[in-house]
Each structure stands twice: as C-alpha cells, then as structure tokens.
Amino acid sequence: MLQTGRPRMQTKRTIFPNKVLPYALLAPQIAITVVFFLWPAGQAVVSSFLREDPFGLASTFVWFENYTRLFEDPAYVDSLRVTAAFAIAVTFCSMTFALLLAVAVNRLIRLGGVYTTLLVWPYAVAPVVAGVLWWFLFNPTIGILPYLLSFMGVHWNHRINGNHAMIMLVVAASWKQISYNFLFFVAGLQSIPRSLIEAAAIDGAGPMKRFWTIIFPLLSPTTFFLLIINVNYAMFDTFSIVDATTGGGPAGATNILVFKVFADGILGLNIGSSAAQSVILMMIVIALTFVQFRYVERRVQY
Amino acid sequence: MIENRPWLNVFTHLVLILGVAIVIAPVYLAFVASTHGDGAFVSGVMPLWPGSEMAANYGSMFTTGMAKSGAPPLALMMWNALVMAVVITVGKIAISIISAYAIIYFRFPGRVLFFWMIFITLMLPVEVRIVPTFKVVADLGMLNSYAGLTLPLIASATATFLFRQFFMTLPDELTEAARVDGAGPMRFFRDILLPLSRTNIAALSVILFIYGWVQYLWPLLVTTDPRYYTIVMGIKRMVAVAEADPQWNLVMAAVMLAMLPPVLVVILMQRLFVKGLVETEK
C-alpha cells in the first residue's frame, strides 16, 4: 500500500509496537551528533557573522563582513586557487594511474590477485605518513629524487620553490589514493559484461578501440563516483600532509583551504575569519555530497 | 583472454611491475633509512641498501622515543593509537547498528528527522568545524583524555546506512516468525539480527580500525599532554626535529611502526577489507 514514498525512508512491513524503545536506541548516536557535530557547526555559522576582540570578551554582529573581507584578501583568493589546482592535479594523477593499473590487472587470468595485494595496502597508510615518506625522498640535501633530477638539470628545492613544494604534495597525496581508485576501477571493470567485449573483438576492434568505445563509457558511473570522492579527499583529508611537511609554504604556495582554516583559527586565533572559512568549506562539502547522492540514486535505476 | 597478443601481455606485466615498484619504493627506502646509523644522512645521497643499525634504532625508539622531539616512546604512542582505533571501531558499530535497528524496525514520530540528523554528519568533517568543536570538547573537560580522543568521532552516518541497507534486505517473514514465537524487540535483535550481521560487522571493523588509527587532526587538537599522543600525530613532532637535525633513521623507524598495524590488517584481511570498502563507501 504505502510503497510510493522514497525508497530511502522505508520501514519493514512487520514492525515492533514499542513507543519508547526506538528513542532509547537512537539516543547515543543523536546525542553525539548534536553535541559534537550540529552544535559546533551552528556555532561556526553564528561566529562567522561576529567579530570578536582578541581576548574573546566582546563580540559585535558584523553581517557578512567576515565573508567580504575574505574574498578581498589576496591570501584567501590565492588559497582558493592553490586548492583548486591541488585537487585537480591529485584527482587526475591518482585516477589515471589507478585506471591504467586496473585495466592491466583485469586483463590477467592468473597473478591478478598477487598484483592486487601488492597495490591495495597504501589505503591503510595515514596521509601524514605518505607525506613524510615523499618529503624524505624529495629532501633537497640527501633525497634520492633531487639527486636523480639533478642529472636532468633540475635544482630541486621545495623549501624555496613553490612549484616544487606543490609537485611534492601532489605526488604524496596521489600515491596514497591510488589503491582506493584501483579497487573501485577493478570492481567496475569486472561488472562490464564479457559478451560485449567479445562481440567487439569478433567485429575486429583492437584493444585500444575496445577500451575507448566500450569499456571507458561503461565505466563512467565508477569514474564519476571516484571523481567526487577524490576531490573530497584532496580538499579535506590532505590537511595532515601539508601540516607535517610544508606548513602551507613557501610563501603560501601550498596553503590549501583546510590548512588555512586551521592556521587562522587555532594558531592565529582569528575566530570570525576562521568561522567564515569553515562555513564556506561546509558549503563545498554539502555540494559535493549532494552531487554524489543524486548520482547514487540514479545508479539504482541502471 | 579474448585474443592472444603476446606483446600486449608482456606490456601488461611491465605496467603492473612498474606500478608495484612505484607504490613500494618509498616504503622500501624508508625501511632502509631506518636500519642505518645517525651519520648516514648528513650529506651525499640517502642509503639504498639496508644497514646494520635496525635493532638499535627500533629498540631505542620503541622504549625511549626521540628525546629531542618531546614525544614519548613509540610503545606508548602505539598503545594510544590502538586504544583510539579499537574504541572508535566498537563505538561506531555499536551505536550505528542500534540506530539502524530503530529506524528500520519501529515507526515513531521524528523518525525521518533523526535519520536526516545522522545523514548531516556526513557533510561536517572535523576539518570544517575545527574551532567550535575544540571549544565544546574543552568546555566538557575532555582535553587530554581517551574520551576526548574517541567520543566525538563515534557518530557514523556511513555505518548506520550500511546496517540500514542490510536490514532492508532481510525478509519480513523473519520478524513475523520471531514475533509469533513470542520474541520481543531486544531478543529479536540479539538472537537474530546480530548473528546475521556478523560478516558486515567484520568488514566494517576493518575499515573503521584503519579510520581510527590514521586520525591526525583530532588528536593534534585535543592532546597537549604527550601521554595521550598517538603515533600518527606524533610523527609531526619528530619530523620538525629531523629538518634541523637529520635523524632520519629514527623518524623512519617511527614511520614504519605507524604504518605496520593497519597495513597488516589490510593484507591479512584483504577479502573483508574489499567488501567493507566497496559496500560502506557512501
């Protein structure tokens, strides 16, 4: 009968009649959600409209001044630009590399499992560890990579060269994310019907043509899903990589948005500005989540 | 294999071997660095083959830690990380499975509202609400405590969704039969739902353990007392020292030990891990 509602809110046909028990069951989750998620998020929104004096004793309501100041601040606009470049570079590098490896593993009949095991473990590596590993390899004094690059005439120094610092962070962040993308691409490739590819092969399509005309288009739900996840990862989960290695420098070249919120709010104690930045980040996450769930719902109809 | 193309097969293996090499190389070099003495990192190029100081480096880091960094011994930091990871895993699963149960098996006013409240947590990662969350935890007096490290991270929309989805696939006849036999809601939960959820709980545990272990920003915010440092956040302090005074051997020993537990979990429980990852991911 009442089966017309959105599938998300279904209950069982047979349910238990208790009136109090469900509230008790939900209580712990809701309590934590309210105290540590909703309340602080609300506080961030409120203080983004306030300006506090440096001692936190008095605050005045300033409407959107914190926001307008942000967008007039060249450091913030720079940070937006740096974040966009970083997110695009990380997403592109890790997804391309992972797709190549997934297609290769998918071709194999034997040994695919061995390669998979050797490729998936970086998922468990903390981003900060990935950052420190590559920071070590890129060390201007003793690192192996600057040594090799010097033969190509590159004088590597991420302490003074902003582009070098950015490249190092992109490499570290992408390296850690390859395993995740790889697993989802392999799952996506395995769900493509064999018969389609065989039919194309019989019609004389070579491996490259089959990939671009059949496999890649059929993989697009996976690709799109990963696109969102990777942008999310690059924007938010990479805080620790920046914090432990470049600290946003040199000269703001790697000052991504999440790091700037932290630096302004916790280290700089500029509460109003930091709150406004938090609210902008929240809106970005909400937009990403929205796109993602729209897409997931569509996939159900596939 | 659709057609036989020997050169393409060779190329496939080349691509994979190169990929594996790129993935493994940084860890290999970190391991090598952790087996050398202090003098190996002053000038020249970092060592490429294992040295002889492995036992000494790991031994001293494990029991005394890096004196100059102000970080405690690794044994303590690994213990803290373990406590944090396990409490978060158990806590998230416990409160999520009962919330999903309430949302699916009962009908009560506010059900949709509560569902959306849980859903919203997805959109509020710690990174976007750093300052106010820190304030709440400070006001509750939970700085420098295991409660402060774990409790605020225990709410989980993803785990709730996973269990909700799983419960939806169970046939209604199961509940009917249980009710006919006189089972109340708690008994149904304990004797039927919980045993049926075993695989899902196991798969989710793998993912959540890793999630708990690799936490960085949160421990950084709520701990100022070295007794509560976790190993992943403690690395930052050591790195800061290594830049001035190259003790890369000690830093890399810490890095290896910070990686080892979660990587072992992934390798040993690969099947559960893949299931957990592909199914939980939002």
mmCIF file with all atom_site columns, N, CA, C and O in Angstrom, chain B residues 194-225:
data_model
loop_
_atom_site.group_PDB
_atom_site.id
_atom_site.type_symbol
_atom_site.label_atom_id
_atom_site.label_alt_id
_atom_site.label_comp_id
_atom_site.label_asym_id
_atom_site.label_entity_id
_atom_site.label_seq_id
_atom_site.pdbx_PDB_ins_code
_atom_site.Cartn_x
_atom_site.Cartn_y
_atom_site.Cartn_z
_atom_site.occupancy
_atom_site.B_iso_or_equiv
_atom_site.pdbx_formal_charge
_atom_site.auth_seq_id
_atom_site.auth_comp_id
_atom_site.auth_asym_id
_atom_site.auth_atom_id
_atom_site.pdbx_PDB_model_num
ATOM 1   N N  . LEU B 1 194 ? 21.745 -9.641  15.167 1.00 0.00 ? 194 LEU B N  1
ATOM 2   C CA . LEU B 1 194 ? 23.172 -9.561  15.455 1.00 0.00 ? 194 LEU B CA 1
ATOM 3   C C  . LEU B 1 194 ? 23.963 -10.703 14.793 1.00 0.00 ? 194 LEU B C  1
ATOM 4   O O  . LEU B 1 194 ? 24.944 -10.444 14.094 1.00 0.00 ? 194 LEU B O  1
ATOM 5   N N  . PRO B 1 195 ? 23.511 -11.973 14.986 1.00 0.00 ? 195 PRO B N  1
ATOM 6   C CA . PRO B 1 195 ? 24.251 -13.056 14.308 1.00 0.00 ? 195 PRO B CA 1
ATOM 7   C C  . PRO B 1 195 ? 24.248 -12.905 12.793 1.00 0.00 ? 195 PRO B C  1
ATOM 8   O O  . PRO B 1 195 ? 25.252 -13.168 12.134 1.00 0.00 ? 195 PRO B O  1
ATOM 9   N N  . LEU B 1 196 ? 23.128 -12.439 12.213 1.00 0.00 ? 196 LEU B N  1
ATOM 10  C CA . LEU B 1 196 ? 23.080 -12.284 10.756 1.00 0.00 ? 196 LEU B CA 1
ATOM 11  C C  . LEU B 1 196 ? 24.013 -11.182 10.274 1.00 0.00 ? 196 LEU B C  1
ATOM 12  O O  . LEU B 1 196 ? 24.454 -11.190 9.124  1.00 0.00 ? 196 LEU B O  1
ATOM 13  N N  . SER B 1 197 ? 24.293 -10.205 11.126 1.00 0.00 ? 197 SER B N  1
ATOM 14  C CA . SER B 1 197 ? 25.120 -9.069  10.711 1.00 0.00 ? 197 SER B CA 1
ATOM 15  C C  . SER B 1 197 ? 26.613 -9.347  10.851 1.00 0.00 ? 197 SER B C  1
ATOM 16  O O  . SER B 1 197 ? 27.421 -8.454  10.614 1.00 0.00 ? 197 SER B O  1
ATOM 17  N N  . ARG B 1 198 ? 26.972 -10.548 11.272 1.00 0.00 ? 198 ARG B N  1
ATOM 18  C CA . ARG B 1 198 ? 28.371 -10.823 11.603 1.00 0.00 ? 198 ARG B CA 1
ATOM 19  C C  . ARG B 1 198 ? 29.356 -10.419 10.512 1.00 0.00 ? 198 ARG B C  1
ATOM 20  O O  . ARG B 1 198 ? 30.339 -9.721  10.769 1.00 0.00 ? 198 ARG B O  1
ATOM 21  N N  . THR B 1 199 ? 29.080 -10.831 9.273  1.00 0.00 ? 199 THR B N  1
ATOM 22  C CA . THR B 1 199 ? 30.031 -10.519 8.191  1.00 0.00 ? 199 THR B CA 1
ATOM 23  C C  . THR B 1 199 ? 30.142 -9.017  7.985  1.00 0.00 ? 199 THR B C  1
ATOM 24  O O  . THR B 1 199 ? 31.229 -8.485  7.783  1.00 0.00 ? 199 THR B O  1
ATOM 25  N N  . ASN B 1 200 ? 28.993 -8.344  8.011  1.00 0.00 ? 200 ASN B N  1
ATOM 26  C CA . ASN B 1 200 ? 29.019 -6.894  7.828  1.00 0.00 ? 200 ASN B CA 1
ATOM 27  C C  . ASN B 1 200 ? 29.801 -6.215  8.938  1.00 0.00 ? 200 ASN B C  1
ATOM 28  O O  . ASN B 1 200 ? 30.563 -5.279  8.689  1.00 0.00 ? 200 ASN B O  1
ATOM 29  N N  . ILE B 1 201 ? 29.613 -6.678  10.164 1.00 0.00 ? 201 ILE B N  1
ATOM 30  C CA . ILE B 1 201 ? 30.338 -6.093  11.287 1.00 0.00 ? 201 ILE B CA 1
ATOM 31  C C  . ILE B 1 201 ? 31.840 -6.296  11.099 1.00 0.00 ? 201 ILE B C  1
ATOM 32  O O  . ILE B 1 201 ? 32.635 -5.374  11.283 1.00 0.00 ? 201 ILE B O  1
ATOM 33  N N  . ALA B 1 202 ? 32.213 -7.497  10.671 1.00 0.00 ? 202 ALA B N  1
ATOM 34  C CA . ALA B 1 202 ? 33.638 -7.783  10.495 1.00 0.00 ? 202 ALA B CA 1
ATOM 35  C C  . ALA B 1 202 ? 34.237 -6.895  9.413  1.00 0.00 ? 202 ALA B C  1
ATOM 36  O O  . ALA B 1 202 ? 35.294 -6.285  9.596  1.00 0.00 ? 202 ALA B O  1
ATOM 37  N N  . ALA B 1 203 ? 33.543 -6.780  8.278  1.00 0.00 ? 203 ALA B N  1
ATOM 38  C CA . ALA B 1 203 ? 34.067 -5.981  7.172  1.00 0.00 ? 203 ALA B CA 1
ATOM 39  C C  . ALA B 1 203 ? 34.177 -4.516  7.576  1.00 0.00 ? 203 ALA B C  1
ATOM 40  O O  . ALA B 1 203 ? 35.173 -3.843  7.298  1.00 0.00 ? 203 ALA B O  1
ATOM 41  N N  . LEU B 1 204 ? 33.156 -4.046  8.264  1.00 0.00 ? 204 LEU B N  1
ATOM 42  C CA . LEU B 1 204 ? 33.156 -2.659  8.692  1.00 0.00 ? 204 LEU B CA 1
ATOM 43  C C  . LEU B 1 204 ? 34.268 -2.401  9.721  1.00 0.00 ? 204 LEU B C  1
ATOM 44  O O  . LEU B 1 204 ? 34.892 -1.340  9.714  1.00 0.00 ? 204 LEU B O  1
ATOM 45  N N  . SER B 1 205 ? 34.519 -3.386  10.582 1.00 0.00 ? 205 SER B N  1
ATOM 46  C CA . SER B 1 205 ? 35.564 -3.222  11.595 1.00 0.00 ? 205 SER B CA 1
ATOM 47  C C  . SER B 1 205 ? 36.914 -2.940  10.952 1.00 0.00 ? 205 SER B C  1
ATOM 48  O O  . SER B 1 205 ? 37.684 -2.119  11.456 1.00 0.00 ? 205 SER B O  1
ATOM 49  N N  . VAL B 1 206 ? 37.207 -3.640  9.859  1.00 0.00 ? 206 VAL B N  1
ATOM 50  C CA . VAL B 1 206 ? 38.495 -3.446  9.196  1.00 0.00 ? 206 VAL B CA 1
ATOM 51  C C  . VAL B 1 206 ? 38.629 -1.988  8.756  1.00 0.00 ? 206 VAL B C  1
ATOM 52  O O  . VAL B 1 206 ? 39.635 -1.323  9.014  1.00 0.00 ? 206 VAL B O  1
ATOM 53  N N  . ILE B 1 207 ? 37.582 -1.476  8.100  1.00 0.00 ? 207 ILE B N  1
ATOM 54  C CA . ILE B 1 207 ? 37.624 -0.097  7.597  1.00 0.00 ? 207 ILE B CA 1
ATOM 55  C C  . ILE B 1 207 ? 37.716 0.898   8.749  1.00 0.00 ? 207 ILE B C  1
ATOM 56  O O  . ILE B 1 207 ? 38.499 1.853   8.717  1.00 0.00 ? 207 ILE B O  1
ATOM 57  N N  . LEU B 1 208 ? 36.930 0.660   9.802  1.00 0.00 ? 208 LEU B N  1
ATOM 58  C CA . LEU B 1 208 ? 36.886 1.616   10.905 1.00 0.00 ? 208 LEU B CA 1
ATOM 59  C C  . LEU B 1 208 ? 38.161 1.587   11.735 1.00 0.00 ? 208 LEU B C  1
ATOM 60  O O  . LEU B 1 208 ? 38.585 2.607   12.262 1.00 0.00 ? 208 LEU B O  1
ATOM 61  N N  . PHE B 1 209 ? 38.778 0.411   11.840 1.00 0.00 ? 209 PHE B N  1
ATOM 62  C CA . PHE B 1 209 ? 40.045 0.337   12.557 1.00 0.00 ? 209 PHE B CA 1
ATOM 63  C C  . PHE B 1 209 ? 41.088 1.226   11.869 1.00 0.00 ? 209 PHE B C  1
ATOM 64  O O  . PHE B 1 209 ? 41.786 2.004   12.519 1.00 0.00 ? 209 PHE B O  1
ATOM 65  N N  . ILE B 1 210 ? 41.134 1.122   10.550 1.00 0.00 ? 210 ILE B N  1
ATOM 66  C CA . ILE B 1 210 ? 42.082 1.954   9.800  1.00 0.00 ? 210 ILE B CA 1
ATOM 67  C C  . ILE B 1 210 ? 41.738 3.425   9.990  1.00 0.00 ? 210 ILE B C  1
ATOM 68  O O  . ILE B 1 210 ? 42.601 4.261   10.251 1.00 0.00 ? 210 ILE B O  1
ATOM 69  N N  . TYR B 1 211 ? 40.439 3.737   9.904  1.00 0.00 ? 211 TYR B N  1
ATOM 70  C CA . TYR B 1 211 ? 39.991 5.113   10.091 1.00 0.00 ? 211 TYR B CA 1
ATOM 71  C C  . TYR B 1 211 ? 40.469 5.659   11.441 1.00 0.00 ? 211 TYR B C  1
ATOM 72  O O  . TYR B 1 211 ? 40.989 6.767   11.534 1.00 0.00 ? 211 TYR B O  1
ATOM 73  N N  . GLY B 1 212 ? 40.301 4.849   12.477 1.00 0.00 ? 212 GLY B N  1
ATOM 74  C CA . GLY B 1 212 ? 40.685 5.296   13.818 1.00 0.00 ? 212 GLY B CA 1
ATOM 75  C C  . GLY B 1 212 ? 42.192 5.450   13.949 1.00 0.00 ? 212 GLY B C  1
ATOM 76  O O  . GLY B 1 212 ? 42.682 6.401   14.553 1.00 0.00 ? 212 GLY B O  1
ATOM 77  N N  . TRP B 1 213 ? 42.924 4.525   13.376 1.00 0.00 ? 213 TRP B N  1
ATOM 78  C CA . TRP B 1 213 ? 44.381 4.538   13.525 1.00 0.00 ? 213 TRP B CA 1
ATOM 79  C C  . TRP B 1 213 ? 45.009 5.740   12.830 1.00 0.00 ? 213 TRP B C  1
ATOM 80  O O  . TRP B 1 213 ? 45.959 6.331   13.341 1.00 0.00 ? 213 TRP B O  1
ATOM 81  N N  . VAL B 1 214 ? 44.504 6.114   11.665 1.00 0.00 ? 214 VAL B N  1
ATOM 82  C CA . VAL B 1 214 ? 45.175 7.165   10.892 1.00 0.00 ? 214 VAL B CA 1
ATOM 83  C C  . VAL B 1 214 ? 44.710 8.578   11.260 1.00 0.00 ? 214 VAL B C  1
ATOM 84  O O  . VAL B 1 214 ? 45.121 9.540   10.632 1.00 0.00 ? 214 VAL B O  1
ATOM 85  N N  . GLN B 1 215 ? 43.853 8.724   12.272 1.00 0.00 ? 215 GLN B N  1
ATOM 86  C CA . GLN B 1 215 ? 43.398 10.064  12.662 1.00 0.00 ? 215 GLN B CA 1
ATOM 87  C C  . GLN B 1 215 ? 44.589 10.954  13.004 1.00 0.00 ? 215 GLN B C  1
ATOM 88  O O  . GLN B 1 215 ? 45.506 10.538  13.694 1.00 0.00 ? 215 GLN B O  1
ATOM 89  N N  . TYR B 1 216 ? 44.535 12.172  12.522 1.00 0.00 ? 216 TYR B N  1
ATOM 90  C CA . TYR B 1 216 ? 45.677 13.073  12.714 1.00 0.00 ? 216 TYR B CA 1
ATOM 91  C C  . TYR B 1 216 ? 45.241 14.392  13.344 1.00 0.00 ? 216 TYR B C  1
ATOM 92  O O  . TYR B 1 216 ? 45.691 14.772  14.420 1.00 0.00 ? 216 TYR B O  1
ATOM 93  N N  . LEU B 1 217 ? 44.327 15.090  12.669 1.00 0.00 ? 217 LEU B N  1
ATOM 94  C CA . LEU B 1 217 ? 43.948 16.424  13.125 1.00 0.00 ? 217 LEU B CA 1
ATOM 95  C C  . LEU B 1 217 ? 43.312 16.385  14.509 1.00 0.00 ? 217 LEU B C  1
ATOM 96  O O  . LEU B 1 217 ? 43.603 17.231  15.361 1.00 0.00 ? 217 LEU B O  1
ATOM 97  N N  . TRP B 1 218 ? 42.445 15.401  14.739 1.00 0.00 ? 218 TRP B N  1
ATOM 98  C CA . TRP B 1 218 ? 41.728 15.377  16.001 1.00 0.00 ? 218 TRP B CA 1
ATOM 99  C C  . TRP B 1 218 ? 42.660 15.188  17.204 1.00 0.00 ? 218 TRP B C  1
ATOM 100 O O  . TRP B 1 218 ? 42.650 15.994  18.132 1.00 0.00 ? 218 TRP B O  1
ATOM 101 N N  . PRO B 1 219 ? 43.518 14.135  17.183 1.00 0.00 ? 219 PRO B N  1
ATOM 102 C CA . PRO B 1 219 ? 44.470 14.012  18.299 1.00 0.00 ? 219 PRO B CA 1
ATOM 103 C C  . PRO B 1 219 ? 45.364 15.242  18.444 1.00 0.00 ? 219 PRO B C  1
ATOM 104 O O  . PRO B 1 219 ? 45.716 15.643  19.553 1.00 0.00 ? 219 PRO B O  1
ATOM 105 N N  . LEU B 1 220 ? 45.709 15.849  17.329 1.00 0.00 ? 220 LEU B N  1
ATOM 106 C CA . LEU B 1 220 ? 46.555 17.047  17.371 1.00 0.00 ? 220 LEU B CA 1
ATOM 107 C C  . LEU B 1 220 ? 45.862 18.167  18.154 1.00 0.00 ? 220 LEU B C  1
ATOM 108 O O  . LEU B 1 220 ? 46.499 18.917  18.887 1.00 0.00 ? 220 LEU B O  1
ATOM 109 N N  . LEU B 1 221 ? 44.544 18.256  17.996 1.00 0.00 ? 221 LEU B N  1
ATOM 110 C CA . LEU B 1 221 ? 43.806 19.324  18.661 1.00 0.00 ? 221 LEU B CA 1
ATOM 111 C C  . LEU B 1 221 ? 43.609 19.052  20.141 1.00 0.00 ? 221 LEU B C  1
ATOM 112 O O  . LEU B 1 221 ? 43.764 19.943  20.972 1.00 0.00 ? 221 LEU B O  1
ATOM 113 N N  . VAL B 1 222 ? 43.213 17.825  20.491 1.00 0.00 ? 222 VAL B N  1
ATOM 114 C CA . VAL B 1 222 ? 42.762 17.584  21.857 1.00 0.00 ? 222 VAL B CA 1
ATOM 115 C C  . VAL B 1 222 ? 43.848 17.083  22.798 1.00 0.00 ? 222 VAL B C  1
ATOM 116 O O  . VAL B 1 222 ? 43.589 16.932  23.991 1.00 0.00 ? 222 VAL B O  1
ATOM 117 N N  . THR B 1 223 ? 45.061 16.819  22.287 1.00 0.00 ? 223 THR B N  1
ATOM 118 C CA . THR B 1 223 ? 46.101 16.379  23.207 1.00 0.00 ? 223 THR B CA 1
ATOM 119 C C  . THR B 1 223 ? 47.250 17.384  23.231 1.00 0.00 ? 223 THR B C  1
ATOM 120 O O  . THR B 1 223 ? 47.783 17.760  22.194 1.00 0.00 ? 223 THR B O  1
ATOM 121 N N  . THR B 1 224 ? 47.593 17.819  24.436 1.00 0.00 ? 224 THR B N  1
ATOM 122 C CA . THR B 1 224 ? 48.813 18.593  24.615 1.00 0.00 ? 224 THR B CA 1
ATOM 123 C C  . THR B 1 224 ? 49.752 17.839  25.539 1.00 0.00 ? 224 THR B C  1
ATOM 124 O O  . THR B 1 224 ? 50.915 18.165  25.653 1.00 0.00 ? 224 THR B O  1
ATOM 125 N N  . ASP B 1 225 ? 49.201 16.837  26.199 1.00 0.00 ? 225 ASP B N  1
ATOM 126 C CA . ASP B 1 225 ? 49.973 16.026  27.128 1.00 0.00 ? 225 ASP B CA 1
ATOM 127 C C  . ASP B 1 225 ? 50.547 14.833  26.357 1.00 0.00 ? 225 ASP B C  1
ATOM 128 O O  . ASP B 1 225 ? 49.797 14.025  25.817 1.00 0.00 ? 225 ASP B O  1
#
